[in-house]
Amino acid sequence: MLQKVVICGVDTAGLPVLTAQESDELMRRLKEGDEAARRKFIVGNMRLVLSIVKRFWAKNANADDVFQAGCIGLLKAVENFDINVGVRFSTYAVPMIMGEIKRFLRDGNSLRVSRSIRDTAYRILKTREQLEAEDKEATIAKIAEAMQVREREVVYALDAISDPVSLFEPVCNKSGDSLLLMDQIGDEKNNDEVWTERAALAEAMSRLTERERKILQLRYFEGKTQTEISDEVGISQAQVSRLEKNAISAMRTSIAAEA
C-alpha cells in the first residue's frame, strides 16, 4: 500500500523538495505570520512524513491514517519550532512525527479526534500565537473571546489534541548528543533567587517573638482568619491584627537591611 502514489488525497510523487535555503527562508516568513509561506513549508516537508511512515508501516494499519498522524506531528513541529535553537527543522521534526505515529499505532490504529475538533484546536493555537505576538496574555477567556466561542470549547479542543509525553523523549539532536524534553524545562520554584528569598525570610522570622511567629504561621501558612487565631492564641482579634502588622513591618525592615 505504501507504494501507491496517492495517500490522503495527496499525490506523493508530485510533492516538492525544498532546498536548505528555501526551507530557512520559508520558516522565517511563517514565523512572521505569512500564511502562504506556512502552507508551502508544510507541503514541502510532507516527503519527510512519507519517509517516516514507511519505517513505521504495520499490516493492520491504514496508510492514509498513519500518514495523517504523521502530518499532525509535522504541524505540531512547525508550530513549536524555535528558529533560534540552532538545529535543522528536520532534526527537530522527526522525533515529533515519529511520536505522533507511535501514539496512533499504540492507541488502536484510529484517530479518535474528529476533523472539526482538530481544525478548532489549530485555530486556537493560531489565535494564541496572534495574541502573544501582540504582547497580550493568551488566556482561555481571551482566546474564546477572540474566536467568539465558549471557553469550554477551547478547553475541550486543546485537551483533544494533547498527549502525555515522557520527559525522556528526545525532541531534537545536535552534534550527536540527544536533547531530551526535560533538558528544556526550567524549574521556576527552585532557583537561586527563590532560595535567597527563602533564606532571607527565614532569617527575618527568626528575629520575631515566639507569639509573632505563631501568628504568621497560622495566618499565612495555615490560612486561618484573625478571629480563629485570636481564639487559639487567647488574645483579642484587634491584638492579633496589631501583632501581625508589626511582625510584617519588622520583617520588611530586616530584609531591606540585609539587601
mmCIF file of C-alpha atoms in Angstrom:
data_model
loop_
_atom_site.group_PDB
_atom_site.id
_atom_site.type_symbol
_atom_site.label_atom_id
_atom_site.label_comp_id
_atom_site.label_asym_id
_atom_site.label_seq_id
_atom_site.Cartn_x
_atom_site.Cartn_y
_atom_site.Cartn_z
ATOM 1 C CA MET A 1 0.000 0.000 0.000
ATOM 2 C CA LEU A 2 2.795 2.404 0.760
ATOM 3 C CA GLN A 3 3.928 2.232 -2.843
ATOM 4 C CA LYS A 4 0.734 3.880 -4.078
ATOM 5 C CA VAL A 5 1.029 7.410 -5.391
ATOM 6 C CA VAL A 6 -1.998 8.938 -3.650
ATOM 7 C CA ILE A 7 -2.176 8.980 0.172
ATOM 8 C CA CYS A 8 -4.874 11.031 1.903
ATOM 9 C CA GLY A 9 -5.633 12.581 -1.463
ATOM 10 C CA VAL A 10 -2.025 13.767 -1.812
ATOM 11 C CA ASP A 11 -0.049 12.883 -4.943
ATOM 12 C CA THR A 12 3.169 11.905 -3.193
ATOM 13 C CA ALA A 13 5.043 11.633 -6.471
ATOM 14 C CA GLY A 14 4.450 15.333 -7.076
ATOM 15 C CA LEU A 15 5.454 16.625 -3.661
ATOM 16 C CA PRO A 16 8.048 19.431 -3.910
ATOM 17 C CA VAL A 17 11.518 19.257 -2.400
ATOM 18 C CA LEU A 18 12.831 22.321 -0.571
ATOM 19 C CA THR A 19 16.468 23.337 -0.531
ATOM 20 C CA ALA A 20 18.014 24.240 2.823
ATOM 21 C CA GLN A 21 17.968 27.908 1.851
ATOM 22 C CA GLU A 22 14.303 27.784 0.803
ATOM 23 C CA SER A 23 13.385 25.959 3.995
ATOM 24 C CA ASP A 24 15.107 28.554 6.213
ATOM 25 C CA GLU A 25 13.509 31.455 4.341
ATOM 26 C CA LEU A 26 10.017 29.947 4.493
ATOM 27 C CA MET A 27 10.396 29.181 8.197
ATOM 28 C CA ARG A 28 11.421 32.780 8.878
ATOM 29 C CA ARG A 29 8.439 34.111 6.937
ATOM 30 C CA LEU A 30 5.886 31.752 8.515
ATOM 31 C CA LYS A 31 7.073 32.711 11.996
ATOM 32 C CA GLU A 32 6.309 36.299 10.983
ATOM 33 C CA GLY A 33 2.739 35.277 10.151
ATOM 34 C CA ASP A 34 2.989 34.609 6.409
ATOM 35 C CA GLU A 35 0.248 32.018 5.780
ATOM 36 C CA ALA A 36 1.328 31.367 2.189
ATOM 37 C CA ALA A 37 4.846 30.555 3.400
ATOM 38 C CA ARG A 38 3.382 28.291 6.087
ATOM 39 C CA ARG A 39 1.390 26.268 3.569
ATOM 40 C CA LYS A 40 4.359 25.992 1.213
ATOM 41 C CA PHE A 41 6.658 24.929 4.056
ATOM 42 C CA ILE A 42 4.251 22.224 5.264
ATOM 43 C CA VAL A 43 3.750 20.793 1.767
ATOM 44 C CA GLY A 44 7.498 20.950 1.200
ATOM 45 C CA ASN A 45 8.078 18.741 4.259
ATOM 46 C CA MET A 46 5.460 16.083 3.529
ATOM 47 C CA ARG A 47 8.126 13.895 1.935
ATOM 48 C CA LEU A 48 9.743 13.800 5.367
ATOM 49 C CA VAL A 49 6.465 12.468 6.796
ATOM 50 C CA LEU A 50 6.220 9.915 3.986
ATOM 51 C CA SER A 51 9.737 8.599 4.638
ATOM 52 C CA ILE A 52 8.916 8.091 8.330
ATOM 53 C CA VAL A 53 5.569 6.449 7.535
ATOM 54 C CA LYS A 54 7.417 3.770 5.569
ATOM 55 C CA ARG A 55 9.563 2.977 8.606
ATOM 56 C CA PHE A 56 6.505 2.511 10.824
ATOM 57 C CA TRP A 57 4.333 0.563 8.434
ATOM 58 C CA ALA A 58 2.163 -2.111 10.058
ATOM 59 C CA LYS A 59 -0.077 -4.599 8.247
ATOM 60 C CA ASN A 60 -3.065 -3.802 10.427
ATOM 61 C CA ALA A 61 -2.816 -0.040 9.906
ATOM 62 C CA ASN A 62 -4.204 2.023 7.071
ATOM 63 C CA ALA A 63 -1.549 4.001 5.195
ATOM 64 C CA ASP A 64 -3.806 7.052 4.949
ATOM 65 C CA ASP A 65 -4.359 7.116 8.719
ATOM 66 C CA VAL A 66 -0.668 6.661 9.509
ATOM 67 C CA PHE A 67 0.253 9.434 7.068
ATOM 68 C CA GLN A 68 -2.396 11.672 8.612
ATOM 69 C CA ALA A 69 -0.964 11.052 12.075
ATOM 70 C CA GLY A 70 2.496 11.946 10.774
ATOM 71 C CA CYS A 71 1.137 15.183 9.300
ATOM 72 C CA ILE A 72 -0.277 16.114 12.699
ATOM 73 C CA GLY A 73 3.217 15.650 14.137
ATOM 74 C CA LEU A 74 4.575 17.839 11.333
ATOM 75 C CA LEU A 75 2.068 20.601 12.132
ATOM 76 C CA LYS A 76 2.987 20.466 15.820
ATOM 77 C CA ALA A 77 6.660 20.690 14.914
ATOM 78 C CA VAL A 78 6.014 23.743 12.716
ATOM 79 C CA GLU A 79 4.047 25.458 15.499
ATOM 80 C CA ASN A 80 6.644 24.787 18.211
ATOM 81 C CA PHE A 81 9.939 25.045 16.340
ATOM 82 C CA ASP A 82 12.262 27.776 17.625
ATOM 83 C CA ILE A 83 14.435 29.228 14.855
ATOM 84 C CA ASN A 84 16.967 30.295 17.487
ATOM 85 C CA VAL A 85 17.659 26.732 18.721
ATOM 86 C CA GLY A 86 20.406 26.230 16.148
ATOM 87 C CA VAL A 87 19.284 22.898 14.662
ATOM 88 C CA ARG A 88 17.719 21.975 11.337
ATOM 89 C CA PHE A 89 13.939 21.785 11.278
ATOM 90 C CA SER A 90 14.026 18.183 10.064
ATOM 91 C CA THR A 91 16.176 17.216 13.073
ATOM 92 C CA TYR A 92 13.591 18.730 15.384
ATOM 93 C CA ALA A 93 10.545 17.428 13.480
ATOM 94 C CA VAL A 94 11.488 13.758 13.077
ATOM 95 C CA PRO A 95 11.017 12.793 16.779
ATOM 96 C CA MET A 96 7.691 14.642 16.919
ATOM 97 C CA ILE A 97 6.398 12.966 13.742
ATOM 98 C CA MET A 98 7.578 9.582 14.971
ATOM 99 C CA GLY A 99 5.982 10.167 18.363
ATOM 100 C CA GLU A 100 2.638 11.071 16.815
ATOM 101 C CA ILE A 101 2.681 7.934 14.630
ATOM 102 C CA LYS A 102 3.669 5.749 17.589
ATOM 103 C CA ARG A 103 0.793 7.138 19.640
ATOM 104 C CA PHE A 104 -1.607 6.475 16.778
ATOM 105 C CA LEU A 105 -0.473 2.872 16.395
ATOM 106 C CA ARG A 106 -0.436 2.318 20.148
ATOM 107 C CA ASP A 107 -3.951 3.684 20.645
ATOM 108 C CA GLY A 108 -5.589 1.246 18.276
ATOM 109 C CA ASN A 109 -4.837 2.451 14.782
ATOM 110 C CA SER A 110 -7.612 5.024 14.873
ATOM 111 C CA LEU A 111 -7.504 8.795 15.052
ATOM 112 C CA ARG A 112 -10.222 9.374 17.603
ATOM 113 C CA VAL A 113 -10.232 13.162 17.313
ATOM 114 C CA SER A 114 -12.680 14.364 14.677
ATOM 115 C CA ARG A 115 -11.566 16.649 11.864
ATOM 116 C CA SER A 116 -13.739 19.524 13.121
ATOM 117 C CA ILE A 117 -12.216 19.387 16.618
ATOM 118 C CA ARG A 118 -8.685 19.288 15.199
ATOM 119 C CA ASP A 119 -9.477 22.281 12.992
ATOM 120 C CA THR A 120 -10.816 24.144 16.013
ATOM 121 C CA ALA A 121 -7.713 23.247 18.024
ATOM 122 C CA TYR A 122 -5.327 24.546 15.385
ATOM 123 C CA ARG A 123 -7.365 27.748 15.013
ATOM 124 C CA ILE A 124 -6.994 28.123 18.774
ATOM 125 C CA LEU A 125 -3.229 27.681 18.528
ATOM 126 C CA LYS A 126 -3.112 30.293 15.770
ATOM 127 C CA THR A 127 -5.224 32.722 17.806
ATOM 128 C CA ARG A 128 -2.978 32.179 20.825
ATOM 129 C CA GLU A 129 0.072 32.895 18.688
ATOM 130 C CA GLN A 130 -1.501 36.125 17.406
ATOM 131 C CA LEU A 131 -2.398 37.305 20.917
ATOM 132 C CA GLU A 132 1.126 36.610 22.156
ATOM 133 C CA ALA A 133 2.563 38.461 19.140
ATOM 134 C CA GLU A 134 0.551 41.480 20.284
ATOM 135 C CA ASP A 135 2.070 41.134 23.782
ATOM 136 C CA LYS A 136 -1.296 40.080 25.191
ATOM 137 C CA GLU A 137 -1.810 37.315 27.744
ATOM 138 C CA ALA A 138 -3.307 34.402 25.815
ATOM 139 C CA THR A 139 -5.698 33.130 28.477
ATOM 140 C CA ILE A 140 -8.518 30.702 27.721
ATOM 141 C CA ALA A 141 -11.017 33.529 28.216
ATOM 142 C CA LYS A 142 -9.247 35.863 25.776
ATOM 143 C CA ILE A 143 -8.818 33.144 23.157
ATOM 144 C CA ALA A 144 -12.521 32.290 23.414
ATOM 145 C CA GLU A 145 -13.439 35.959 23.114
ATOM 146 C CA ALA A 146 -11.236 36.467 20.049
ATOM 147 C CA MET A 147 -12.714 33.365 18.363
ATOM 148 C CA GLN A 148 -16.269 34.131 19.567
ATOM 149 C CA VAL A 149 -16.715 30.666 21.061
ATOM 150 C CA ARG A 150 -17.367 29.387 24.568
ATOM 151 C CA GLU A 151 -14.422 28.848 26.904
ATOM 152 C CA ARG A 152 -15.303 25.182 27.383
ATOM 153 C CA GLU A 153 -14.984 24.640 23.614
ATOM 154 C CA VAL A 154 -11.434 25.995 23.736
ATOM 155 C CA VAL A 155 -10.530 23.742 26.683
ATOM 156 C CA TYR A 156 -12.134 20.679 25.062
ATOM 157 C CA ALA A 157 -10.377 21.168 21.707
ATOM 158 C CA LEU A 158 -6.956 21.661 23.303
ATOM 159 C CA ASP A 159 -7.419 18.616 25.527
ATOM 160 C CA ALA A 160 -8.410 16.550 22.483
ATOM 161 C CA ILE A 161 -5.076 17.093 20.719
ATOM 162 C CA SER A 162 -2.919 16.883 23.834
ATOM 163 C CA ASP A 163 -0.982 13.706 24.510
ATOM 164 C CA PRO A 164 1.136 12.824 27.550
ATOM 165 C CA VAL A 165 4.826 12.998 26.664
ATOM 166 C CA SER A 166 7.704 11.396 28.525
ATOM 167 C CA LEU A 167 10.256 13.800 29.970
ATOM 168 C CA PHE A 168 12.882 11.497 28.474
ATOM 169 C CA GLU A 169 11.526 11.779 24.923
ATOM 170 C CA PRO A 170 14.119 13.292 22.566
ATOM 171 C CA VAL A 171 12.920 16.463 20.841
ATOM 172 C CA CYS A 172 15.969 17.129 18.700
ATOM 173 C CA ASN A 173 19.535 16.057 18.209
ATOM 174 C CA LYS A 174 22.525 18.392 17.930
ATOM 175 C CA SER A 175 26.133 17.371 17.320
ATOM 176 C CA GLY A 176 25.242 13.744 18.006
ATOM 177 C CA ASP A 177 24.006 14.448 21.550
ATOM 178 C CA SER A 178 20.364 13.768 22.390
ATOM 179 C CA LEU A 179 18.384 16.718 23.726
ATOM 180 C CA LEU A 180 15.551 15.491 25.955
ATOM 181 C CA LEU A 181 12.339 17.292 26.768
ATOM 182 C CA MET A 182 13.365 17.543 30.425
ATOM 183 C CA ASP A 183 16.507 19.426 29.329
ATOM 184 C CA GLN A 184 14.288 22.262 28.095
ATOM 185 C CA ILE A 185 12.125 22.570 31.210
ATOM 186 C CA GLY A 186 13.165 25.134 33.766
ATOM 187 C CA ASP A 187 12.398 24.926 37.480
ATOM 188 C CA GLU A 188 10.990 28.288 38.486
ATOM 189 C CA LYS A 189 10.321 27.205 42.073
ATOM 190 C CA ASN A 190 13.839 26.114 42.993
ATOM 191 C CA ASN A 191 16.299 28.611 41.562
ATOM 192 C CA ASP A 192 18.967 30.723 43.235
ATOM 193 C CA GLU A 193 16.675 33.742 43.564
ATOM 194 C CA VAL A 194 13.944 31.748 45.311
ATOM 195 C CA TRP A 195 16.450 30.115 47.655
ATOM 196 C CA THR A 196 17.875 33.535 48.543
ATOM 197 C CA GLU A 197 14.401 34.902 49.251
ATOM 198 C CA ARG A 198 13.545 31.907 51.425
ATOM 199 C CA ALA A 199 16.758 32.266 53.401
ATOM 200 C CA ALA A 200 16.126 35.991 53.948
ATOM 201 C CA LEU A 201 12.542 35.272 55.003
ATOM 202 C CA ALA A 202 13.615 32.574 57.452
ATOM 203 C CA GLU A 203 16.258 34.875 58.942
ATOM 204 C CA ALA A 204 13.734 37.704 59.351
ATOM 205 C CA MET A 205 11.195 35.394 61.009
ATOM 206 C CA SER A 206 13.811 34.095 63.426
ATOM 207 C CA ARG A 207 14.116 37.635 64.838
ATOM 208 C CA LEU A 208 10.425 37.817 65.734
ATOM 209 C CA THR A 209 8.958 36.886 69.104
ATOM 210 C CA GLU A 210 7.502 33.424 69.533
ATOM 211 C CA ARG A 211 3.960 34.833 69.545
ATOM 212 C CA GLU A 212 4.550 36.830 66.341
ATOM 213 C CA ARG A 213 5.968 33.779 64.566
ATOM 214 C CA LYS A 214 2.982 31.688 65.626
ATOM 215 C CA ILE A 215 0.528 34.300 64.379
ATOM 216 C CA LEU A 216 2.234 34.499 60.973
ATOM 217 C CA GLN A 217 2.407 30.714 60.777
ATOM 218 C CA LEU A 218 -1.322 30.360 61.463
ATOM 219 C CA ARG A 219 -2.255 33.297 59.227
ATOM 220 C CA TYR A 220 -0.148 32.729 56.109
ATOM 221 C CA PHE A 221 0.835 29.052 56.182
ATOM 222 C CA GLU A 222 -2.346 27.551 57.598
ATOM 223 C CA GLY A 223 -4.760 30.118 56.149
ATOM 224 C CA LYS A 224 -6.617 30.925 59.362
ATOM 225 C CA THR A 225 -8.555 34.144 59.959
ATOM 226 C CA GLN A 226 -7.579 36.646 62.627
ATOM 227 C CA THR A 227 -10.690 35.659 64.598
ATOM 228 C CA GLU A 228 -9.683 31.985 64.529
ATOM 229 C CA ILE A 229 -6.150 32.909 65.591
ATOM 230 C CA SER A 230 -7.442 35.051 68.484
ATOM 231 C CA ASP A 231 -9.391 32.052 69.820
ATOM 232 C CA GLU A 232 -6.355 29.771 69.520
ATOM 233 C CA VAL A 233 -3.781 32.177 70.952
ATOM 234 C CA GLY A 234 -6.069 33.617 73.618
ATOM 235 C CA ILE A 235 -5.944 37.315 72.733
ATOM 236 C CA SER A 236 -8.365 39.682 71.017
ATOM 237 C CA GLN A 237 -8.731 39.964 67.255
ATOM 238 C CA ALA A 238 -7.502 43.571 67.445
ATOM 239 C CA GLN A 239 -4.303 42.415 69.212
ATOM 240 C CA VAL A 240 -3.789 39.725 66.556
ATOM 241 C CA SER A 241 -4.141 42.363 63.833
ATOM 242 C CA ARG A 242 -1.662 44.702 65.535
ATOM 243 C CA LEU A 243 0.900 41.957 66.169
ATOM 244 C CA GLU A 244 0.570 40.728 62.578
ATOM 245 C CA LYS A 245 1.195 44.209 61.145
ATOM 246 C CA ASN A 246 4.126 44.838 63.487
ATOM 247 C CA ALA A 247 5.694 41.469 62.604
ATOM 248 C CA ILE A 248 5.403 42.081 58.858
ATOM 249 C CA SER A 249 6.831 45.587 59.233
ATOM 250 C CA ALA A 250 9.761 44.258 61.275
ATOM 251 C CA MET A 251 10.467 41.555 58.666
ATOM 252 C CA ARG A 252 10.450 44.089 55.832
ATOM 253 C CA THR A 253 12.903 46.269 57.709
ATOM 254 C CA SER A 254 15.130 43.284 58.434
ATOM 255 C CA ILE A 255 15.136 42.073 54.821
ATOM 256 C CA ALA A 256 15.790 45.594 53.488
ATOM 257 C CA ALA A 257 18.754 45.968 55.846
ATOM 258 C CA GLU A 258 20.264 42.694 54.576
ATOM 259 C CA ALA A 259 19.810 43.622 50.890
#
